[in-house]
Amino acid sequence: MKIPSALLAISSLLLLSGCDLVVMNPAGDIAIQQRDLIITSTVLMLLIIVPVLALTLFFAWKYRASAKAEDYDPEWHHSTRLEMVIWSAPVAIILMLGTVTWISTHRLDPYRPIERIDHERQVTADMKPITVEVVSMDWKWLFFYPELGIGSVNEFAAPVDVPINFKITGTTAMNSFFVPALAGQIYSMGGMQTKLHAVINKPGVYDGFSANFSGPGFSHMRFKFHGLSQEGFDQWVAKVKDGGKGFGRMEYLDLAKPSEREPVQYFASVDPELFDAILNRCVEPNKLCMRDMMHIDANGGGGKEGIDMAKALNSVICTPLSPYGVASGSQSLPAAIQGQTFQPAALPDTKAQLSSAPKNAG
């Protein structure tokens, strides 16, 4: 027994009606504007697509072999008026799409701080945004709140109608940070920092995940985002501080080991320099930070001109407070720098200074 295709189509639509298409029903203003852009672009394109499809079917029917159309002219080859219609409509649609896309691309730039809470309220000077630092790992998500000194794994929260500034980086494989109800996706990459600005307008618990394949644990690389009232957010912060533990470099190195289905964890205190060390790939003891490596390259590289700097920066831990490192052990440090904290002034700043320094004989 064959089931009519129309019945199958209707059944599929009924099943899909129970789905929550969160991209088309978001809870954050940025995601709402992105949804509106999708709808606007789709409607503009359908203005061309629908007539073309309809006319294709109409002409196929009118000039079918069995029909005897009176206006059929096999020798016809040109009509100026028809050419004007055929080309002017697509050009107009392309101009409208280009204009809409240009404006929206700049207005919804993820690096651009948001200017409004929703379509009725603008961001004011007294609205203090909350900063969330995000680290994608194998295969879990790590969140820091630098102003609050707390952190969590596979869960984060934010108060409703408060701007959120995300700073995003990664450890190994490239991932994509995506909370469909909040805003569009943004990539996370090791040794690089991307940004996202957003706001949540409705309380609720929303799904977040990686939208970029990153290995065997990718399908379980999910987290929960809690949109809370200010009172609810304060209670969430208190829960993290009361039930959490300390989180520093050694704890991070242990967490960084690949794992799947990592349970939610809370950290009552977080090393304030940890995110910067993760970004610069120097969490491990006695490892040179990327920014210092680039500083060496900018001032002569690894050749003769960079030897002094390489020696000074070798085998030390760099921190934001001591950007040129704090010696961490005597076993691998030159005697001249054991126990010292290096300041920028201690290093040559230009190639001219390096070239003017006395050179060793031979």
mmCIF file of C-alpha atoms in Angstrom:
data_model
loop_
_atom_site.group_PDB
_atom_site.id
_atom_site.type_symbol
_atom_site.label_atom_id
_atom_site.label_comp_id
_atom_site.label_asym_id
_atom_site.label_seq_id
_atom_site.Cartn_x
_atom_site.Cartn_y
_atom_site.Cartn_z
ATOM 1 C CA MET A 1 0.000 0.000 0.000
ATOM 2 C CA LYS A 2 1.449 3.327 -1.098
ATOM 3 C CA ILE A 3 1.072 6.356 1.154
ATOM 4 C CA PRO A 4 0.254 9.531 -0.801
ATOM 5 C CA SER A 5 3.119 12.022 -0.838
ATOM 6 C CA ALA A 6 0.756 14.808 0.223
ATOM 7 C CA LEU A 7 -0.136 12.856 3.375
ATOM 8 C CA LEU A 8 3.548 12.374 4.166
ATOM 9 C CA ALA A 9 4.191 16.095 3.726
ATOM 10 C CA ILE A 10 1.307 17.022 6.032
ATOM 11 C CA SER A 11 2.486 14.513 8.651
ATOM 12 C CA SER A 12 6.003 15.958 8.534
ATOM 13 C CA LEU A 13 4.683 19.485 9.064
ATOM 14 C CA LEU A 14 2.611 18.327 12.044
ATOM 15 C CA LEU A 15 5.684 16.722 13.587
ATOM 16 C CA LEU A 16 7.798 19.828 12.988
ATOM 17 C CA SER A 17 5.136 22.003 14.613
ATOM 18 C CA GLY A 18 6.220 20.592 17.970
ATOM 19 C CA CYS A 19 9.826 21.734 17.476
ATOM 20 C CA ASP A 20 11.137 24.872 19.139
ATOM 21 C CA LEU A 21 12.937 26.701 16.334
ATOM 22 C CA VAL A 22 14.959 28.794 18.760
ATOM 23 C CA VAL A 23 16.788 30.653 15.986
ATOM 24 C CA MET A 24 13.419 32.011 14.846
ATOM 25 C CA ASN A 25 12.151 32.542 18.405
ATOM 26 C CA PRO A 26 15.162 33.906 20.334
ATOM 27 C CA ALA A 27 15.309 35.608 23.715
ATOM 28 C CA GLY A 28 18.129 38.112 23.149
ATOM 29 C CA ASP A 29 18.000 41.358 21.196
ATOM 30 C CA ILE A 30 21.026 40.550 18.999
ATOM 31 C CA ALA A 31 19.520 37.188 18.031
ATOM 32 C CA ILE A 32 16.175 38.894 17.384
ATOM 33 C CA GLN A 33 17.812 41.351 14.978
ATOM 34 C CA GLN A 34 19.569 38.461 13.253
ATOM 35 C CA ARG A 35 16.249 36.638 12.921
ATOM 36 C CA ASP A 36 14.666 39.734 11.396
ATOM 37 C CA LEU A 37 17.545 39.926 8.917
ATOM 38 C CA ILE A 38 16.965 36.285 7.905
ATOM 39 C CA ILE A 39 13.255 36.937 7.358
ATOM 40 C CA THR A 40 13.835 40.164 5.428
ATOM 41 C CA SER A 41 16.451 38.556 3.167
ATOM 42 C CA THR A 42 14.263 35.521 2.544
ATOM 43 C CA VAL A 43 11.234 37.630 1.612
ATOM 44 C CA LEU A 44 13.277 39.791 -0.759
ATOM 45 C CA MET A 45 14.663 36.722 -2.530
ATOM 46 C CA LEU A 46 11.232 35.105 -2.742
ATOM 47 C CA LEU A 47 10.013 38.158 -4.644
ATOM 48 C CA ILE A 48 12.107 36.847 -7.529
ATOM 49 C CA ILE A 49 12.075 33.112 -6.889
ATOM 50 C CA VAL A 50 8.290 32.657 -6.604
ATOM 51 C CA PRO A 51 7.384 34.492 -9.854
ATOM 52 C CA VAL A 52 10.167 32.675 -11.744
ATOM 53 C CA LEU A 53 8.936 29.263 -10.573
ATOM 54 C CA ALA A 54 5.312 30.165 -11.270
ATOM 55 C CA LEU A 55 6.101 31.448 -14.768
ATOM 56 C CA THR A 56 8.198 28.352 -15.491
ATOM 57 C CA LEU A 57 5.209 26.120 -14.736
ATOM 58 C CA PHE A 58 2.843 28.433 -16.637
ATOM 59 C CA PHE A 59 4.928 28.491 -19.830
ATOM 60 C CA ALA A 60 5.531 24.744 -19.656
ATOM 61 C CA TRP A 61 1.775 24.240 -19.495
ATOM 62 C CA LYS A 62 0.772 26.866 -22.065
ATOM 63 C CA TYR A 63 3.271 25.828 -24.722
ATOM 64 C CA ARG A 64 3.036 22.077 -24.202
ATOM 65 C CA ALA A 65 3.160 19.895 -27.306
ATOM 66 C CA SER A 66 -0.539 19.082 -27.248
ATOM 67 C CA ALA A 67 -1.622 22.728 -26.954
ATOM 68 C CA LYS A 68 -2.184 25.041 -29.891
ATOM 69 C CA ALA A 69 -1.326 28.460 -28.487
ATOM 70 C CA GLU A 70 -2.354 31.205 -30.893
ATOM 71 C CA ASP A 71 0.529 33.484 -29.851
ATOM 72 C CA TYR A 72 3.202 30.803 -30.321
ATOM 73 C CA ASP A 73 6.004 32.275 -32.438
ATOM 74 C CA PRO A 74 9.029 30.004 -32.874
ATOM 75 C CA GLU A 75 10.923 32.779 -34.646
ATOM 76 C CA TRP A 76 10.577 35.276 -31.773
ATOM 77 C CA HIS A 77 13.947 36.333 -30.346
ATOM 78 C CA HIS A 78 13.796 39.738 -28.617
ATOM 79 C CA SER A 79 11.583 42.127 -26.642
ATOM 80 C CA THR A 80 13.003 45.324 -25.151
ATOM 81 C CA ARG A 81 10.143 45.680 -22.689
ATOM 82 C CA LEU A 82 10.529 42.081 -21.546
ATOM 83 C CA GLU A 83 14.289 42.500 -21.154
ATOM 84 C CA MET A 84 13.698 45.596 -18.987
ATOM 85 C CA VAL A 85 11.376 43.645 -16.682
ATOM 86 C CA ILE A 86 13.650 40.598 -16.542
ATOM 87 C CA TRP A 87 16.739 42.624 -15.546
ATOM 88 C CA SER A 88 15.315 45.549 -13.554
ATOM 89 C CA ALA A 89 13.554 43.390 -10.947
ATOM 90 C CA PRO A 90 16.653 41.339 -9.957
ATOM 91 C CA VAL A 91 18.834 44.455 -9.938
ATOM 92 C CA ALA A 92 16.368 46.176 -7.591
ATOM 93 C CA ILE A 93 16.286 43.142 -5.289
ATOM 94 C CA ILE A 94 20.096 42.935 -5.234
ATOM 95 C CA LEU A 95 20.346 46.640 -4.367
ATOM 96 C CA MET A 96 17.873 46.213 -1.510
ATOM 97 C CA LEU A 97 19.633 43.076 -0.236
ATOM 98 C CA GLY A 98 23.010 44.801 -0.435
ATOM 99 C CA THR A 99 21.765 47.814 1.497
ATOM 100 C CA VAL A 100 20.146 45.703 4.215
ATOM 101 C CA THR A 101 23.212 43.457 4.501
ATOM 102 C CA TRP A 102 25.646 46.395 4.667
ATOM 103 C CA ILE A 103 23.731 48.126 7.458
ATOM 104 C CA SER A 104 23.111 44.941 9.441
ATOM 105 C CA THR A 105 26.680 43.691 9.101
ATOM 106 C CA HIS A 106 28.012 46.816 10.819
ATOM 107 C CA ARG A 107 25.224 47.099 13.360
ATOM 108 C CA LEU A 108 25.502 43.428 14.395
ATOM 109 C CA ASP A 109 29.307 43.235 14.365
ATOM 110 C CA PRO A 110 30.107 40.912 17.329
ATOM 111 C CA TYR A 111 33.079 43.118 18.280
ATOM 112 C CA ARG A 112 30.864 46.205 18.513
ATOM 113 C CA PRO A 113 29.412 46.981 21.967
ATOM 114 C CA ILE A 114 25.632 46.855 21.894
ATOM 115 C CA GLU A 115 23.786 50.170 21.741
ATOM 116 C CA ARG A 116 20.351 49.016 22.832
ATOM 117 C CA ILE A 117 18.761 46.585 25.281
ATOM 118 C CA ASP A 118 15.781 46.011 23.011
ATOM 119 C CA HIS A 119 13.856 47.921 20.345
ATOM 120 C CA GLU A 120 12.454 50.290 22.995
ATOM 121 C CA ARG A 121 15.421 50.842 25.334
ATOM 122 C CA GLN A 122 18.923 52.129 24.641
ATOM 123 C CA VAL A 123 22.071 51.321 26.619
ATOM 124 C CA THR A 124 22.789 54.173 29.020
ATOM 125 C CA ALA A 125 26.038 55.287 30.625
ATOM 126 C CA ASP A 126 25.020 53.918 34.043
ATOM 127 C CA MET A 127 24.475 50.376 32.701
ATOM 128 C CA LYS A 128 27.578 48.430 33.677
ATOM 129 C CA PRO A 129 28.154 45.385 31.446
ATOM 130 C CA ILE A 130 29.200 42.031 32.830
ATOM 131 C CA THR A 131 32.321 40.366 31.420
ATOM 132 C CA VAL A 132 32.454 36.623 30.801
ATOM 133 C CA GLU A 133 35.687 34.957 29.707
ATOM 134 C CA VAL A 134 35.103 31.766 27.719
ATOM 135 C CA VAL A 135 37.573 28.940 27.027
ATOM 136 C CA SER A 136 36.708 26.053 24.709
ATOM 137 C CA MET A 137 38.440 22.831 25.703
ATOM 138 C CA ASP A 138 38.419 19.125 24.765
ATOM 139 C CA TRP A 139 35.372 18.694 25.101
ATOM 140 C CA LYS A 140 33.898 21.130 27.560
ATOM 141 C CA TRP A 141 33.453 24.846 28.180
ATOM 142 C CA LEU A 142 35.165 26.897 30.889
ATOM 143 C CA PHE A 143 33.750 30.246 32.043
ATOM 144 C CA PHE A 144 35.384 32.961 34.167
ATOM 145 C CA TYR A 145 33.857 36.091 35.708
ATOM 146 C CA PRO A 146 36.879 38.377 36.227
ATOM 147 C CA GLU A 147 34.955 41.061 38.146
ATOM 148 C CA LEU A 148 33.496 38.455 40.512
ATOM 149 C CA GLY A 149 36.531 36.172 40.761
ATOM 150 C CA ILE A 150 34.490 33.004 40.117
ATOM 151 C CA GLY A 151 34.270 30.396 37.376
ATOM 152 C CA SER A 152 32.354 27.350 36.181
ATOM 153 C CA VAL A 153 32.388 24.454 33.743
ATOM 154 C CA ASN A 154 29.567 23.808 31.263
ATOM 155 C CA GLU A 155 27.282 26.402 32.814
ATOM 156 C CA PHE A 156 27.153 30.168 33.044
ATOM 157 C CA ALA A 157 24.579 32.783 33.914
ATOM 158 C CA ALA A 158 23.844 36.446 33.315
ATOM 159 C CA PRO A 159 21.214 38.919 34.535
ATOM 160 C CA VAL A 160 18.399 39.893 32.195
ATOM 161 C CA ASP A 161 18.706 43.240 30.359
ATOM 162 C CA VAL A 162 22.388 43.653 31.256
ATOM 163 C CA PRO A 163 24.969 43.887 28.419
ATOM 164 C CA ILE A 164 27.338 40.912 28.294
ATOM 165 C CA ASN A 165 30.905 41.246 26.993
ATOM 166 C CA PHE A 166 32.364 37.885 26.014
ATOM 167 C CA LYS A 167 36.098 37.293 25.613
ATOM 168 C CA ILE A 168 36.577 33.954 23.888
ATOM 169 C CA THR A 169 39.629 31.757 23.350
ATOM 170 C CA GLY A 170 40.422 28.063 23.047
ATOM 171 C CA THR A 171 42.981 25.422 23.865
ATOM 172 C CA THR A 172 43.472 22.965 20.989
ATOM 173 C CA ALA A 173 41.011 22.462 18.119
ATOM 174 C CA MET A 174 38.989 25.397 16.818
ATOM 175 C CA ASN A 175 35.421 25.514 18.142
ATOM 176 C CA SER A 176 32.463 27.836 17.764
ATOM 177 C CA PHE A 177 30.681 29.356 20.765
ATOM 178 C CA PHE A 178 26.943 29.392 20.047
ATOM 179 C CA VAL A 179 23.887 30.143 22.178
ATOM 180 C CA PRO A 180 21.117 30.405 19.549
ATOM 181 C CA ALA A 181 18.718 32.215 21.875
ATOM 182 C CA LEU A 182 21.335 34.863 22.713
ATOM 183 C CA ALA A 183 23.338 35.750 19.582
ATOM 184 C CA GLY A 184 25.127 34.314 16.571
ATOM 185 C CA GLN A 185 28.083 31.972 16.743
ATOM 186 C CA ILE A 186 31.655 33.167 17.144
ATOM 187 C CA TYR A 187 34.785 31.059 16.716
ATOM 188 C CA SER A 188 37.186 30.189 19.535
ATOM 189 C CA MET A 189 40.816 29.486 18.671
ATOM 190 C CA GLY A 190 43.911 28.723 20.705
ATOM 191 C CA GLY A 191 46.281 31.664 21.062
ATOM 192 C CA MET A 192 43.660 34.117 19.768
ATOM 193 C CA GLN A 193 40.880 36.115 21.392
ATOM 194 C CA THR A 194 37.536 36.770 19.756
ATOM 195 C CA LYS A 195 34.752 38.907 21.158
ATOM 196 C CA LEU A 196 30.984 38.873 21.327
ATOM 197 C CA HIS A 197 28.584 41.456 22.737
ATOM 198 C CA ALA A 198 25.026 40.445 23.544
ATOM 199 C CA VAL A 199 22.114 40.777 25.972
ATOM 200 C CA ILE A 200 19.429 38.368 27.175
ATOM 201 C CA ASN A 201 15.925 39.823 27.499
ATOM 202 C CA LYS A 202 13.882 36.911 28.859
ATOM 203 C CA PRO A 203 14.558 34.746 31.927
ATOM 204 C CA GLY A 204 15.093 31.082 31.149
ATOM 205 C CA VAL A 205 17.546 28.244 30.708
ATOM 206 C CA TYR A 206 19.016 28.076 27.210
ATOM 207 C CA ASP A 207 21.172 25.557 25.368
ATOM 208 C CA GLY A 208 24.656 26.369 24.179
ATOM 209 C CA PHE A 209 27.074 24.228 22.214
ATOM 210 C CA SER A 210 30.004 24.143 19.836
ATOM 211 C CA ALA A 211 28.920 24.673 16.230
ATOM 212 C CA ASN A 212 32.248 23.520 14.786
ATOM 213 C CA PHE A 213 33.352 19.887 14.682
ATOM 214 C CA SER A 214 36.373 19.416 16.938
ATOM 215 C CA GLY A 215 36.854 15.713 17.561
ATOM 216 C CA PRO A 216 35.216 12.618 19.051
ATOM 217 C CA GLY A 217 33.686 14.464 22.027
ATOM 218 C CA PHE A 218 32.160 17.218 19.898
ATOM 219 C CA SER A 219 28.553 15.975 20.063
ATOM 220 C CA HIS A 220 28.528 16.242 23.873
ATOM 221 C CA MET A 221 30.263 19.618 24.025
ATOM 222 C CA ARG A 222 27.194 21.393 25.386
ATOM 223 C CA PHE A 223 26.420 23.785 28.230
ATOM 224 C CA LYS A 224 23.519 25.616 29.832
ATOM 225 C CA PHE A 225 23.046 29.363 29.909
ATOM 226 C CA HIS A 226 20.827 30.770 32.668
ATOM 227 C CA GLY A 227 19.122 34.101 32.024
ATOM 228 C CA LEU A 228 18.181 35.346 35.484
ATOM 229 C CA SER A 229 16.750 38.356 37.229
ATOM 230 C CA GLN A 230 19.312 40.429 39.116
ATOM 231 C CA GLU A 231 18.201 38.783 42.358
ATOM 232 C CA GLY A 232 18.412 35.336 40.770
ATOM 233 C CA PHE A 233 21.873 36.086 39.393
ATOM 234 C CA ASP A 234 23.085 37.220 42.823
ATOM 235 C CA GLN A 235 21.814 33.934 44.256
ATOM 236 C CA TRP A 236 23.617 31.985 41.510
ATOM 237 C CA VAL A 237 26.876 33.818 42.297
ATOM 238 C CA ALA A 238 26.421 33.071 46.006
ATOM 239 C CA LYS A 239 25.852 29.379 45.193
ATOM 240 C CA VAL A 240 29.067 29.274 43.170
ATOM 241 C CA LYS A 241 31.058 30.934 45.936
ATOM 242 C CA ASP A 242 29.597 28.718 48.656
ATOM 243 C CA GLY A 243 29.826 25.406 46.829
ATOM 244 C CA GLY A 244 32.854 25.942 44.656
ATOM 245 C CA LYS A 245 36.569 25.381 45.078
ATOM 246 C CA GLY A 246 39.716 27.225 44.133
ATOM 247 C CA PHE A 247 40.911 27.102 40.535
ATOM 248 C CA GLY A 248 44.458 27.900 39.480
ATOM 249 C CA ARG A 249 47.061 26.822 36.960
ATOM 250 C CA MET A 250 47.486 23.265 38.212
ATOM 251 C CA GLU A 251 43.724 22.712 38.368
ATOM 252 C CA TYR A 252 43.418 24.059 34.837
ATOM 253 C CA LEU A 253 46.110 21.715 33.503
ATOM 254 C CA ASP A 254 44.240 18.801 35.027
ATOM 255 C CA LEU A 255 40.909 19.956 33.564
ATOM 256 C CA ALA A 256 42.503 20.521 30.142
ATOM 257 C CA LYS A 257 42.969 16.773 29.652
ATOM 258 C CA PRO A 258 40.490 15.516 27.028
ATOM 259 C CA SER A 259 37.207 14.338 28.563
ATOM 260 C CA GLU A 260 33.584 13.931 27.536
ATOM 261 C CA ARG A 261 30.285 14.650 29.319
ATOM 262 C CA GLU A 262 32.088 16.722 31.950
ATOM 263 C CA PRO A 263 29.683 17.526 34.844
ATOM 264 C CA VAL A 264 28.974 21.095 35.888
ATOM 265 C CA GLN A 265 31.627 22.445 38.247
ATOM 266 C CA TYR A 266 31.835 25.694 40.216
ATOM 267 C CA PHE A 267 34.957 27.608 41.263
ATOM 268 C CA ALA A 268 34.645 29.947 44.239
ATOM 269 C CA SER A 269 37.951 31.635 43.419
ATOM 270 C CA VAL A 270 39.921 31.811 40.176
ATOM 271 C CA ASP A 271 43.486 32.901 39.511
ATOM 272 C CA PRO A 272 42.978 36.401 38.022
ATOM 273 C CA GLU A 273 45.913 35.881 35.640
ATOM 274 C CA LEU A 274 44.770 32.490 34.356
ATOM 275 C CA PHE A 275 42.729 33.572 31.324
ATOM 276 C CA ASP A 276 45.592 35.737 30.077
ATOM 277 C CA ALA A 277 47.997 32.809 30.519
ATOM 278 C CA ILE A 278 45.617 30.505 28.611
ATOM 279 C CA LEU A 279 45.343 33.059 25.819
ATOM 280 C CA ASN A 280 49.129 33.409 25.601
ATOM 281 C CA ARG A 281 49.620 29.636 25.899
ATOM 282 C CA CYS A 282 51.904 29.792 28.909
ATOM 283 C CA VAL A 283 49.925 28.160 31.727
ATOM 284 C CA GLU A 284 52.604 25.521 32.222
ATOM 285 C CA PRO A 285 55.543 26.447 34.476
ATOM 286 C CA ASN A 286 58.696 27.640 32.717
ATOM 287 C CA LYS A 287 56.983 28.288 29.384
ATOM 288 C CA LEU A 288 57.502 31.440 27.327
ATOM 289 C CA CYS A 289 54.337 33.436 26.616
ATOM 290 C CA MET A 290 53.266 34.143 23.047
ATOM 291 C CA ARG A 291 53.269 37.899 23.595
ATOM 292 C CA ASP A 292 56.880 37.770 24.766
ATOM 293 C CA MET A 293 57.808 35.597 21.817
ATOM 294 C CA MET A 294 56.251 38.197 19.508
ATOM 295 C CA HIS A 295 58.092 40.951 21.393
ATOM 296 C CA ILE A 296 61.363 39.167 20.674
ATOM 297 C CA ASP A 297 60.447 38.764 17.014
ATOM 298 C CA ALA A 298 59.565 42.457 16.746
ATOM 299 C CA ASN A 299 62.961 43.411 18.153
ATOM 300 C CA GLY A 300 65.304 41.270 16.152
ATOM 301 C CA GLY A 301 63.963 37.745 16.324
ATOM 302 C CA GLY A 302 65.999 34.761 17.396
ATOM 303 C CA GLY A 303 69.250 35.869 15.755
ATOM 304 C CA LYS A 304 72.135 37.694 17.368
ATOM 305 C CA GLU A 305 70.021 40.769 18.057
ATOM 306 C CA GLY A 306 67.507 38.752 20.061
ATOM 307 C CA ILE A 307 69.883 36.591 22.077
ATOM 308 C CA ASP A 308 69.894 38.814 25.162
ATOM 309 C CA MET A 309 66.115 38.987 25.277
ATOM 310 C CA ALA A 310 65.754 35.271 24.684
ATOM 311 C CA LYS A 311 68.071 34.587 27.630
ATOM 312 C CA ALA A 312 66.216 37.037 29.838
ATOM 313 C CA LEU A 313 62.822 35.569 29.039
ATOM 314 C CA ASN A 314 63.810 31.905 28.950
ATOM 315 C CA SER A 315 62.187 29.554 31.459
ATOM 316 C CA VAL A 316 60.076 32.079 33.302
ATOM 317 C CA ILE A 317 56.357 32.446 33.921
ATOM 318 C CA CYS A 318 54.726 35.562 32.510
ATOM 319 C CA THR A 319 51.751 37.245 34.149
ATOM 320 C CA PRO A 320 49.822 40.470 33.441
ATOM 321 C CA LEU A 321 51.348 42.032 36.567
ATOM 322 C CA SER A 322 54.823 40.892 35.559
ATOM 323 C CA PRO A 323 54.592 40.690 31.771
ATOM 324 C CA TYR A 324 58.216 39.690 31.323
ATOM 325 C CA GLY A 325 58.081 36.870 33.773
ATOM 326 C CA VAL A 326 58.781 35.794 37.316
ATOM 327 C CA ALA A 327 61.461 33.185 37.816
ATOM 328 C CA SER A 328 59.923 29.940 39.034
ATOM 329 C CA GLY A 329 62.903 27.747 39.779
ATOM 330 C CA SER A 330 66.675 27.735 39.908
ATOM 331 C CA GLN A 331 67.257 24.513 37.998
ATOM 332 C CA SER A 332 66.819 26.042 34.540
ATOM 333 C CA LEU A 333 67.342 29.755 35.036
ATOM 334 C CA PRO A 334 70.536 31.653 34.262
ATOM 335 C CA ALA A 335 72.225 32.749 37.448
ATOM 336 C CA ALA A 336 71.890 36.403 36.447
ATOM 337 C CA ILE A 337 68.091 36.307 36.511
ATOM 338 C CA GLN A 338 67.257 33.863 39.296
ATOM 339 C CA GLY A 339 64.544 35.272 41.541
ATOM 340 C CA GLN A 340 64.162 38.448 39.495
ATOM 341 C CA THR A 341 61.015 40.018 38.058
ATOM 342 C CA PHE A 342 61.627 41.478 34.631
ATOM 343 C CA GLN A 343 60.222 44.859 33.730
ATOM 344 C CA PRO A 344 59.803 46.200 30.205
ATOM 345 C CA ALA A 345 62.594 48.689 30.788
ATOM 346 C CA ALA A 346 65.028 45.825 31.289
ATOM 347 C CA LEU A 347 64.614 44.739 27.669
ATOM 348 C CA PRO A 348 65.751 46.563 24.518
ATOM 349 C CA ASP A 349 62.764 48.241 22.883
ATOM 350 C CA THR A 350 64.116 48.814 19.385
ATOM 351 C CA LYS A 351 66.534 47.296 16.953
ATOM 352 C CA ALA A 352 68.575 50.487 17.166
ATOM 353 C CA GLN A 353 69.169 49.922 20.866
ATOM 354 C CA LEU A 354 70.122 46.329 20.212
ATOM 355 C CA SER A 355 72.551 47.244 17.451
ATOM 356 C CA SER A 356 74.187 49.915 19.606
ATOM 357 C CA ALA A 357 74.769 47.484 22.493
ATOM 358 C CA PRO A 358 78.354 46.217 22.932
ATOM 359 C CA LYS A 359 78.964 42.911 21.123
ATOM 360 C CA ASN A 360 80.998 40.033 22.507
ATOM 361 C CA ALA A 361 84.378 39.456 20.871
ATOM 362 C CA GLY A 362 84.680 36.581 18.460
#
